[in-house]
Amino acid sequence: MAALDTANGSSLRQAFGNVLAFFILVLIGIIAFSIRLFSVIKYESVIHEFDPYFNYRVTQFLTKNGIYDFWNWFDDRTWYPLGRVIGGTVYPGLTLTAGTMWWILNSFNIPLSVETVCVFTAPVFSAFAAWATYLLTKEVKGTGAGLTAAALLAMVPSYISRSVAGSYDNEAVAIFALIFTFYLYVKALNTGSLFYATLNAISYFYMVCSWGGYTFIINLIPMHVLLCIITGRYSSRLYVAYAPLVVLGTLLAALVPVVGFNAVMTSEHFASFLVFIILHVVALVYYIRGIVSPKMFKVAVTLVVSVGLAVCFAVAAVLLALVASSPTKGWSGRSLSLLDPTYASKYIPIIASVSEHQPPTWPSYFMDINVLAFLVPAGIVACFFPLSDASSFVVLYIVTSIYFSGVMVRLMLVLAPAACIMSGIALSEAFAAFTRSIKFQLLGQSETSQSDPGDTSSCSIETQNDVAKTNKNEDPIKERPSKRNKKKEKEKEKQKEKEPVEKSSMKSQIGKRLLVLPLEASLIALILLVLLCGFYVVHCVWAAAEAYSAPSIVLTSHTHDGMHVFDDFREGYAWLRHNTDVDDKVASWWDYGYQTTAMANRTVIVDNNTWNNTHIATVGTAMSSPEKAAWEIFSSLDVKYVLVVFGGLVGYPSDDINKFLWMVRIGGGVFPHIREPDYLRDGQYRIDSQATPTMLNCLMYKLSYYRFVETDGKGFDRVRRTEIGKKYFKLTHFDEVFTSHHWMVRIYKLKPPKNRIRGKTKKSKSKAGSASSKRSRTQKRNPWH
Amino acid sequence: MARSTSKDAQALFRSLISAYAATPTNLKIIDLYVMFAISTALIQVAYMAIVGSFPFNSFLSGLLSCIGTAVLAVCLRIQVNKENKEFKDLPPSVLLLTLSSAI
């Protein structure tokens, strides 16, 4: 009778639970979508920053010309005169996804523009990523943990920062692909089904299409397989989960033009092949052990070890020689800088100069993953009770992503899903323990049976010993992770909360006795946990609204008489678009290349792709040279207009004068006559009256500060907080054609060479001003010599 | 020492052959298929070593698809093997469906 009741009750409860979970997931998707809409509400529906403009332009081309033209597209409006093969150098996943969405919507006669689809791609895919996190965590720990992890991921600020509405960048879809691939791998590992292994390979293909960070997947999964083999957890499910992924995944990855043959030739993929071979060896060993008697097996082992090792060493030596012969040992520059963080600053200054590639500071961890930083160690401990293949995988994931996020701040984005999964597991275990205590206490009181609420343990001495033993075991485990976070008191609170969890899980293994806490303690702890989550939500919403929603193409400032909007960038690009010829070339620093081609629709010399260091160094040299030499360099590149960004009037700190030292360094790396110490006075970078003459005469100084003294009479630069050194000067080779409203964008035109030279012979040209005409009369000097 | 190892090797060899002869016929057919796929892959590698790897795409695709069919056949064998305790409750139709979808 009681059994039937509970059976009916439990199935009803299960159905109710499923419906509730479904509605919670819908709500989580809505949260993930709407928290990213702050930028659209506060500013407008516009594409942000720099890289998204390139993706937007590529998507425009795709929607206008179709996929075959897109695949074979050679773009001649960037990197003049070299051009760029877009089809072969771009990761097509994002643009193909947005293009497909636009095409589907248009075939339903919903006329959304390409820009709208591009702006809202990221929020839509972040909702998908939250659902994928739910699926992944459900495979590891169960539905409760899954829902918590999904809710945490929907709001985590690190992910919001790269996926607000308008941030149309690769990571918007790549993080979804990453989590979904991991989910399919764990599912294939748990069930041993070839169906999920195939889906895993297809999802991995989507990840390869989307982001260069796919190498993380193809190295993490082999690492996990190796871990399973070493810890003795080899099973045939492991084989089914991993082996098809390697073969199918490599085949599919080689299909993407960006990757091409790199899928089998670069060191980033070798780990997967190595583990593939090791897995087959292990599988063979297990198979032979299964069909042969133990004595024969020992004989086989000695035979194989003696013969096989010799062969192995020979092959490995050949391979190592091949790899060591290449200067970077087969790794690409970006991957090497992940393994050796000092590599980029020594050898490739362009990679070192990107602010996203710097190591993060400690406060940025708290800003980006907030409360999760404390919950992660608790989650790691919870994963060990019990340790399964799936939980060892997520532990490996979080450990490696913590290391990589410490190297490059951009990779905090990869840490965010791992932190959410761990915290979700920790929170759900804690909630389960407390609610179980409360339920037991309440039921115990209503049945008037054994323990009064004052008891903290059930009533045998044996369990007291077990409690002491588990305490001793957990303390050393928890001490090590607790060193990682800053707030020790919160960690002690978590320790106290984790103890009942561990005790209860131990208990359920030994006997069926439940360990409960006092009613008041668990109630208070529950309230505190809910408060913790409340703080997290408040922080996430604040971060999304204030810190990460700025489109950086429109700037705002709050003065006492309201909000002031600086729309100078779009003003400058619109001027270029309407007042110059279609084929005019514009030179600027590489930061603004993508925006110039997308918004102003003019050919640029260098852009954000930074694939050709010499070309960038040429532009850097031109900016660092005096006017005449710069004019020579620019006219050899057919440049008509030069664009500089200047923030000194309004205090915009990311202008070209602040970036100037990078121009000098990169230019000096290729052209040795540009020396950085020439521009520094006593090792200090100054632009005031104490600056070096090289600095005061270089093109960047002149183009930034031309006529600047007319604004306030003294030429006070608000960013550098000094008066400028050279105030009154004329430009001899450039004409100022446009300065935006707040002087942030300044455009100059190259003056055409003089038609007629005064004076006929060399003898009459004794003045200094005629030196230029003498040079223009003789061969035009080649700037490359 | 050498004689004992060679005697052991022969004993091992014989025991392996006798143990393998005991496997059921359908598994032996799958093993034959795997051998065939791997031998095709080896032939392709030998051809590349002789003639050169010019259309690297075709070499890569041929090699990887041979290895792929071998791996998938091994997976099928794993799942069909009755001695494998983890897969005992899957009907054969499901297995064939997954295999065909993978290929």
mmCIF file of N, CA, C and O in Angstrom, chain A residues 153-229:
data_model
loop_
_atom_site.group_PDB
_atom_site.id
_atom_site.type_symbol
_atom_site.label_atom_id
_atom_site.label_comp_id
_atom_site.label_asym_id
_atom_site.label_seq_id
_atom_site.Cartn_x
_atom_site.Cartn_y
_atom_site.Cartn_z
ATOM 1 N N LEU A 153 25.587 30.553 -15.815
ATOM 2 C CA LEU A 153 26.239 30.923 -17.068
ATOM 3 C C LEU A 153 25.466 32.010 -17.783
ATOM 4 O O LEU A 153 26.047 32.855 -18.461
ATOM 5 N N ALA A 154 24.135 32.035 -17.635
ATOM 6 C CA ALA A 154 23.360 33.050 -18.342
ATOM 7 C C ALA A 154 23.798 34.440 -17.935
ATOM 8 O O ALA A 154 23.660 35.381 -18.704
ATOM 9 N N MET A 155 24.370 34.576 -16.729
ATOM 10 C CA MET A 155 24.635 35.915 -16.222
ATOM 11 C C MET A 155 26.098 36.212 -15.980
ATOM 12 O O MET A 155 26.416 37.320 -15.595
ATOM 13 N N VAL A 156 27.005 35.266 -16.172
ATOM 14 C CA VAL A 156 28.380 35.489 -15.734
ATOM 15 C C VAL A 156 29.000 36.622 -16.553
ATOM 16 O O VAL A 156 28.908 36.641 -17.780
ATOM 17 N N PRO A 157 29.610 37.604 -15.889
ATOM 18 C CA PRO A 157 30.031 38.814 -16.610
ATOM 19 C C PRO A 157 31.106 38.563 -17.652
ATOM 20 O O PRO A 157 31.160 39.273 -18.656
ATOM 21 N N SER A 158 31.963 37.561 -17.416
ATOM 22 C CA SER A 158 33.024 37.320 -18.378
ATOM 23 C C SER A 158 32.447 36.974 -19.744
ATOM 24 O O SER A 158 32.934 37.430 -20.782
ATOM 25 N N TYR A 159 31.388 36.167 -19.762
ATOM 26 C CA TYR A 159 30.780 35.789 -21.026
ATOM 27 C C TYR A 159 29.983 36.951 -21.608
ATOM 28 O O TYR A 159 29.944 37.162 -22.817
ATOM 29 N N ILE A 160 29.370 37.747 -20.718
ATOM 30 C CA ILE A 160 28.596 38.887 -21.209
ATOM 31 C C ILE A 160 29.510 39.848 -21.947
ATOM 32 O O ILE A 160 29.138 40.434 -22.963
ATOM 33 N N SER A 161 30.762 39.999 -21.439
ATOM 34 C CA SER A 161 31.632 41.012 -22.010
ATOM 35 C C SER A 161 31.904 40.749 -23.479
ATOM 36 O O SER A 161 32.150 41.681 -24.238
ATOM 37 N N ARG A 162 31.901 39.472 -23.923
ATOM 38 C CA ARG A 162 32.183 39.186 -25.316
ATOM 39 C C ARG A 162 30.934 38.836 -26.096
ATOM 40 O O ARG A 162 31.038 38.386 -27.231
ATOM 41 N N SER A 163 29.755 38.976 -25.512
ATOM 42 C CA SER A 163 28.566 38.570 -26.259
ATOM 43 C C SER A 163 27.394 39.490 -26.028
ATOM 44 O O SER A 163 26.267 39.065 -26.087
ATOM 45 N N VAL A 164 27.636 40.767 -25.762
ATOM 46 C CA VAL A 164 26.508 41.693 -25.679
ATOM 47 C C VAL A 164 25.899 41.848 -27.051
ATOM 48 O O VAL A 164 26.509 41.496 -28.055
ATOM 49 N N ALA A 165 24.713 42.411 -27.078
ATOM 50 C CA ALA A 165 24.077 42.670 -28.362
ATOM 51 C C ALA A 165 24.895 43.696 -29.109
ATOM 52 O O ALA A 165 25.027 44.835 -28.684
ATOM 53 N N GLY A 166 25.471 43.305 -30.226
ATOM 54 C CA GLY A 166 26.331 44.211 -30.964
ATOM 55 C C GLY A 166 27.759 43.725 -31.016
ATOM 56 O O GLY A 166 28.518 44.118 -31.884
ATOM 57 N N SER A 167 28.140 42.838 -30.097
ATOM 58 C CA SER A 167 29.496 42.309 -30.144
ATOM 59 C C SER A 167 29.463 41.096 -31.044
ATOM 60 O O SER A 167 29.273 39.974 -30.588
ATOM 61 N N TYR A 168 29.639 41.324 -32.329
ATOM 62 C CA TYR A 168 29.435 40.286 -33.327
ATOM 63 C C TYR A 168 30.782 39.648 -33.619
ATOM 64 O O TYR A 168 31.392 39.909 -34.655
ATOM 65 N N ASP A 169 31.254 38.861 -32.675
ATOM 66 C CA ASP A 169 32.589 38.312 -32.824
ATOM 67 C C ASP A 169 32.532 36.798 -32.738
ATOM 68 O O ASP A 169 31.510 36.232 -32.365
ATOM 69 N N ASN A 170 33.662 36.151 -33.069
ATOM 70 C CA ASN A 170 33.677 34.694 -33.138
ATOM 71 C C ASN A 170 33.236 34.031 -31.860
ATOM 72 O O ASN A 170 32.600 32.984 -31.893
ATOM 73 N N GLU A 171 33.598 34.635 -30.704
ATOM 74 C CA GLU A 171 33.297 33.945 -29.454
ATOM 75 C C GLU A 171 31.815 33.823 -29.192
ATOM 76 O O GLU A 171 31.399 33.006 -28.384
ATOM 77 N N ALA A 172 31.024 34.633 -29.855
ATOM 78 C CA ALA A 172 29.585 34.580 -29.600
ATOM 79 C C ALA A 172 29.038 33.187 -29.898
ATOM 80 O O ALA A 172 28.262 32.649 -29.122
ATOM 81 N N VAL A 173 29.431 32.592 -31.024
ATOM 82 C CA VAL A 173 28.959 31.240 -31.308
ATOM 83 C C VAL A 173 29.941 30.197 -30.842
ATOM 84 O O VAL A 173 29.570 29.057 -30.606
ATOM 85 N N ALA A 174 31.230 30.589 -30.679
ATOM 86 C CA ALA A 174 32.230 29.570 -30.365
ATOM 87 C C ALA A 174 32.042 29.008 -28.973
ATOM 88 O O ALA A 174 32.288 27.824 -28.758
ATOM 89 N N ILE A 175 31.628 29.821 -28.017
ATOM 90 C CA ILE A 175 31.465 29.296 -26.660
ATOM 91 C C ILE A 175 30.314 28.300 -26.630
ATOM 92 O O ILE A 175 30.399 27.259 -25.981
ATOM 93 N N PHE A 176 29.254 28.586 -27.373
ATOM 94 C CA PHE A 176 28.169 27.621 -27.458
ATOM 95 C C PHE A 176 28.672 26.315 -28.062
ATOM 96 O O PHE A 176 28.402 25.220 -27.549
ATOM 97 N N ALA A 177 29.458 26.414 -29.143
ATOM 98 C CA ALA A 177 29.974 25.204 -29.781
ATOM 99 C C ALA A 177 30.887 24.439 -28.835
ATOM 100 O O ALA A 177 30.862 23.199 -28.785
ATOM 101 N N LEU A 178 31.695 25.164 -28.046
ATOM 102 C CA LEU A 178 32.603 24.521 -27.101
ATOM 103 C C LEU A 178 31.844 23.693 -26.083
ATOM 104 O O LEU A 178 32.116 22.495 -25.880
ATOM 105 N N ILE A 179 30.847 24.330 -25.441
ATOM 106 C CA ILE A 179 30.111 23.629 -24.387
ATOM 107 C C ILE A 179 29.332 22.470 -24.980
ATOM 108 O O ILE A 179 29.266 21.374 -24.415
ATOM 109 N N PHE A 180 28.757 22.669 -26.152
ATOM 110 C CA PHE A 180 27.968 21.606 -26.752
ATOM 111 C C PHE A 180 28.853 20.426 -27.146
ATOM 112 O O PHE A 180 28.477 19.258 -26.980
ATOM 113 N N THR A 181 30.063 20.708 -27.657
ATOM 114 C CA THR A 181 30.978 19.618 -27.984
ATOM 115 C C THR A 181 31.359 18.838 -26.739
ATOM 116 O O THR A 181 31.397 17.606 -26.745
ATOM 117 N N PHE A 182 31.659 19.554 -25.657
ATOM 118 C CA PHE A 182 31.999 18.864 -24.424
ATOM 119 C C PHE A 182 30.834 18.015 -23.932
ATOM 120 O O PHE A 182 31.023 16.903 -23.449
ATOM 121 N N TYR A 183 29.605 18.560 -24.045
ATOM 122 C CA TYR A 183 28.436 17.791 -23.610
ATOM 123 C C TYR A 183 28.329 16.494 -24.405
ATOM 124 O O TYR A 183 28.106 15.413 -23.852
ATOM 125 N N LEU A 184 28.496 16.591 -25.736
ATOM 126 C CA LEU A 184 28.350 15.390 -26.548
ATOM 127 C C LEU A 184 29.457 14.389 -26.239
ATOM 128 O O LEU A 184 29.218 13.176 -26.227
ATOM 129 N N TYR A 185 30.662 14.885 -25.938
ATOM 130 C CA TYR A 185 31.740 13.967 -25.589
ATOM 131 C C TYR A 185 31.414 13.236 -24.297
ATOM 132 O O TYR A 185 31.571 12.004 -24.195
ATOM 133 N N VAL A 186 30.964 13.980 -23.281
ATOM 134 C CA VAL A 186 30.651 13.349 -21.992
ATOM 135 C C VAL A 186 29.486 12.383 -22.150
ATOM 136 O O VAL A 186 29.468 11.300 -21.566
ATOM 137 N N LYS A 187 28.517 12.749 -22.986
ATOM 138 C CA LYS A 187 27.387 11.861 -23.203
ATOM 139 C C LYS A 187 27.839 10.583 -23.901
ATOM 140 O O LYS A 187 27.423 9.485 -23.553
ATOM 141 N N ALA A 188 28.711 10.733 -24.902
ATOM 142 C CA ALA A 188 29.225 9.533 -25.574
ATOM 143 C C ALA A 188 30.034 8.693 -24.611
ATOM 144 O O ALA A 188 30.001 7.461 -24.661
ATOM 145 N N LEU A 189 30.758 9.337 -23.704
ATOM 146 C CA LEU A 189 31.558 8.602 -22.733
ATOM 147 C C LEU A 189 30.672 7.859 -21.760
ATOM 148 O O LEU A 189 30.956 6.730 -21.367
ATOM 149 N N ASN A 190 29.558 8.492 -21.365
ATOM 150 C CA ASN A 190 28.687 7.847 -20.387
ATOM 151 C C ASN A 190 27.891 6.715 -20.986
ATOM 152 O O ASN A 190 27.623 5.713 -20.332
ATOM 153 N N THR A 191 27.446 6.872 -22.227
ATOM 154 C CA THR A 191 26.567 5.856 -22.795
ATOM 155 C C THR A 191 27.284 4.908 -23.733
ATOM 156 O O THR A 191 26.785 3.833 -24.016
ATOM 157 N N GLY A 192 28.457 5.312 -24.246
ATOM 158 C CA GLY A 192 29.133 4.447 -25.198
ATOM 159 C C GLY A 192 28.406 4.322 -26.512
ATOM 160 O O GLY A 192 28.560 3.348 -27.231
ATOM 161 N N SER A 193 27.620 5.330 -26.865
ATOM 162 C CA SER A 193 26.832 5.235 -28.083
ATOM 163 C C SER A 193 27.567 5.890 -29.234
ATOM 164 O O SER A 193 28.053 7.004 -29.126
ATOM 165 N N LEU A 194 27.623 5.209 -30.354
ATOM 166 C CA LEU A 194 28.326 5.737 -31.519
ATOM 167 C C LEU A 194 27.588 6.932 -32.099
ATOM 168 O O LEU A 194 28.179 7.816 -32.711
ATOM 169 N N PHE A 195 26.289 6.985 -31.861
ATOM 170 C CA PHE A 195 25.494 8.098 -32.367
ATOM 171 C C PHE A 195 25.996 9.414 -31.785
ATOM 172 O O PHE A 195 26.247 10.390 -32.503
ATOM 173 N N TYR A 196 26.185 9.423 -30.441
ATOM 174 C CA TYR A 196 26.656 10.657 -29.829
ATOM 175 C C TYR A 196 28.088 10.945 -30.219
ATOM 176 O O TYR A 196 28.488 12.106 -30.292
ATOM 177 N N ALA A 197 28.890 9.902 -30.476
ATOM 178 C CA ALA A 197 30.262 10.155 -30.906
ATOM 179 C C ALA A 197 30.278 10.842 -32.268
ATOM 180 O O ALA A 197 31.082 11.741 -32.508
ATOM 181 N N THR A 198 29.377 10.424 -33.146
ATOM 182 C CA THR A 198 29.299 11.075 -34.451
ATOM 183 C C THR A 198 28.842 12.522 -34.314
ATOM 184 O O THR A 198 29.412 13.434 -34.918
ATOM 185 N N LEU A 199 27.806 12.723 -33.489
ATOM 186 C CA LEU A 199 27.345 14.097 -33.269
ATOM 187 C C LEU A 199 28.463 14.945 -32.687
ATOM 188 O O LEU A 199 28.586 16.138 -32.999
ATOM 189 N N ASN A 200 29.279 14.305 -31.833
ATOM 190 C CA ASN A 200 30.408 15.006 -31.237
ATOM 191 C C ASN A 200 31.367 15.490 -32.314
ATOM 192 O O ASN A 200 31.842 16.629 -32.288
ATOM 193 N N ALA A 201 31.639 14.615 -33.297
ATOM 194 C CA ALA A 201 32.559 15.019 -34.361
ATOM 195 C C ALA A 201 31.968 16.171 -35.171
ATOM 196 O O ALA A 201 32.672 17.115 -35.548
ATOM 197 N N ILE A 202 30.671 16.128 -35.430
ATOM 198 C CA ILE A 202 30.044 17.200 -36.205
ATOM 199 C C ILE A 202 30.072 18.510 -35.427
ATOM 200 O O ILE A 202 30.357 19.587 -35.968
ATOM 201 N N SER A 203 29.808 18.423 -34.105
ATOM 202 C CA SER A 203 29.854 19.640 -33.307
ATOM 203 C C SER A 203 31.272 20.185 -33.234
ATOM 204 O O SER A 203 31.495 21.403 -33.233
ATOM 205 N N TYR A 204 32.261 19.286 -33.193
ATOM 206 C CA TYR A 204 33.657 19.727 -33.208
ATOM 207 C C TYR A 204 33.966 20.430 -34.519
ATOM 208 O O TYR A 204 34.690 21.438 -34.547
ATOM 209 N N PHE A 205 33.393 19.946 -35.612
ATOM 210 C CA PHE A 205 33.577 20.598 -36.892
ATOM 211 C C PHE A 205 33.027 22.026 -36.851
ATOM 212 O O PHE A 205 33.651 22.978 -37.335
ATOM 213 N N TYR A 206 31.852 22.184 -36.221
ATOM 214 C CA TYR A 206 31.282 23.522 -36.103
ATOM 215 C C TYR A 206 32.191 24.421 -35.282
ATOM 216 O O TYR A 206 32.372 25.595 -35.566
ATOM 217 N N MET A 207 32.814 23.854 -34.255
ATOM 218 C CA MET A 207 33.732 24.633 -33.425
ATOM 219 C C MET A 207 34.950 25.040 -34.228
ATOM 220 O O MET A 207 35.433 26.163 -34.115
ATOM 221 N N VAL A 208 35.489 24.139 -35.053
ATOM 222 C CA VAL A 208 36.658 24.476 -35.859
ATOM 223 C C VAL A 208 36.315 25.600 -36.821
ATOM 224 O O VAL A 208 37.107 26.502 -37.057
ATOM 225 N N CYS A 209 35.080 25.560 -37.360
ATOM 226 C CA CYS A 209 34.667 26.628 -38.266
ATOM 227 C C CYS A 209 34.626 27.966 -37.571
ATOM 228 O O CYS A 209 34.721 29.001 -38.221
ATOM 229 N N SER A 210 34.391 27.960 -36.240
ATOM 230 C CA SER A 210 34.042 29.223 -35.604
ATOM 231 C C SER A 210 35.208 29.956 -34.978
ATOM 232 O O SER A 210 35.211 31.170 -34.976
ATOM 233 N N TRP A 211 36.179 29.261 -34.417
ATOM 234 C CA TRP A 211 37.130 29.958 -33.577
ATOM 235 C C TRP A 211 38.463 29.242 -33.586
ATOM 236 O O TRP A 211 38.508 28.014 -33.629
ATOM 237 N N GLY A 212 39.538 30.049 -33.501
ATOM 238 C CA GLY A 212 40.853 29.445 -33.394
ATOM 239 C C GLY A 212 41.071 28.709 -32.087
ATOM 240 O O GLY A 212 42.019 27.937 -31.971
ATOM 241 N N GLY A 213 40.204 28.923 -31.121
ATOM 242 C CA GLY A 213 40.367 28.249 -29.839
ATOM 243 C C GLY A 213 39.965 26.789 -29.859
ATOM 244 O O GLY A 213 39.943 26.141 -28.822
ATOM 245 N N TYR A 214 39.654 26.242 -31.057
ATOM 246 C CA TYR A 214 39.287 24.824 -31.118
ATOM 247 C C TYR A 214 40.441 23.938 -30.696
ATOM 248 O O TYR A 214 40.225 22.784 -30.316
ATOM 249 N N THR A 215 41.684 24.460 -30.747
ATOM 250 C CA THR A 215 42.825 23.640 -30.336
ATOM 251 C C THR A 215 42.718 23.284 -28.860
ATOM 252 O O THR A 215 43.315 22.288 -28.425
ATOM 253 N N PHE A 216 41.960 24.094 -28.107
ATOM 254 C CA PHE A 216 41.747 23.745 -26.706
ATOM 255 C C PHE A 216 41.006 22.418 -26.594
ATOM 256 O O PHE A 216 41.355 21.555 -25.794
ATOM 257 N N ILE A 217 39.978 22.249 -27.432
ATOM 258 C CA ILE A 217 39.202 21.004 -27.377
ATOM 259 C C ILE A 217 40.063 19.828 -27.780
ATOM 260 O O ILE A 217 40.093 18.778 -27.114
ATOM 261 N N ILE A 218 40.801 19.997 -28.891
ATOM 262 C CA ILE A 218 41.511 18.856 -29.436
ATOM 263 C C ILE A 218 42.725 18.517 -28.600
ATOM 264 O O ILE A 218 43.383 17.517 -28.833
ATOM 265 N N ASN A 219 43.049 19.340 -27.600
ATOM 266 C CA ASN A 219 44.100 18.957 -26.662
ATOM 267 C C ASN A 219 43.546 18.536 -25.321
ATOM 268 O O ASN A 219 44.153 17.710 -24.641
ATOM 269 N N LEU A 220 42.373 19.074 -24.940
ATOM 270 C CA LEU A 220 41.818 18.721 -23.633
ATOM 271 C C LEU A 220 41.263 17.304 -23.649
ATOM 272 O O LEU A 220 41.469 16.534 -22.706
ATOM 273 N N ILE A 221 40.553 16.950 -24.725
ATOM 274 C CA ILE A 221 39.946 15.618 -24.761
ATOM 275 C C ILE A 221 41.016 14.523 -24.775
ATOM 276 O O ILE A 221 40.901 13.549 -24.024
ATOM 277 N N PRO A 222 42.099 14.625 -25.558
ATOM 278 C CA PRO A 222 43.156 13.612 -25.435
ATOM 279 C C PRO A 222 43.774 13.573 -24.048
ATOM 280 O O PRO A 222 44.103 12.495 -23.546
ATOM 281 N N MET A 223 43.919 14.745 -23.415
ATOM 282 C CA MET A 223 44.466 14.754 -22.061
ATOM 283 C C MET A 223 43.572 13.967 -21.127
ATOM 284 O O MET A 223 44.044 13.217 -20.266
ATOM 285 N N HIS A 224 42.266 14.139 -21.297
ATOM 286 C CA HIS A 224 41.353 13.420 -20.422
ATOM 287 C C HIS A 224 41.395 11.927 -20.682
ATOM 288 O O HIS A 224 41.349 11.118 -19.751
ATOM 289 N N VAL A 225 41.491 11.536 -21.957
ATOM 290 C CA VAL A 225 41.579 10.116 -22.288
ATOM 291 C C VAL A 225 42.827 9.505 -21.656
ATOM 292 O O VAL A 225 42.792 8.423 -21.063
ATOM 293 N N LEU A 226 43.936 10.266 -21.750
ATOM 294 C CA LEU A 226 45.177 9.799 -21.135
ATOM 295 C C LEU A 226 45.009 9.656 -19.639
ATOM 296 O O LEU A 226 45.481 8.686 -19.025
ATOM 297 N N LEU A 227 44.340 10.623 -19.030
ATOM 298 C CA LEU A 227 44.098 10.562 -17.592
ATOM 299 C C LEU A 227 43.292 9.332 -17.228
ATOM 300 O O LEU A 227 43.607 8.625 -16.258
ATOM 301 N N CYS A 228 42.261 9.053 -18.023
ATOM 302 C CA CYS A 228 41.447 7.869 -17.735
ATOM 303 C C CYS A 228 42.268 6.599 -17.869
ATOM 304 O O CYS A 228 42.146 5.682 -17.065
ATOM 305 N N ILE A 229 43.122 6.547 -18.889
ATOM 306 C CA ILE A 229 43.919 5.333 -19.078
ATOM 307 C C ILE A 229 44.879 5.162 -17.918
ATOM 308 O O ILE A 229 45.039 4.078 -17.366
#
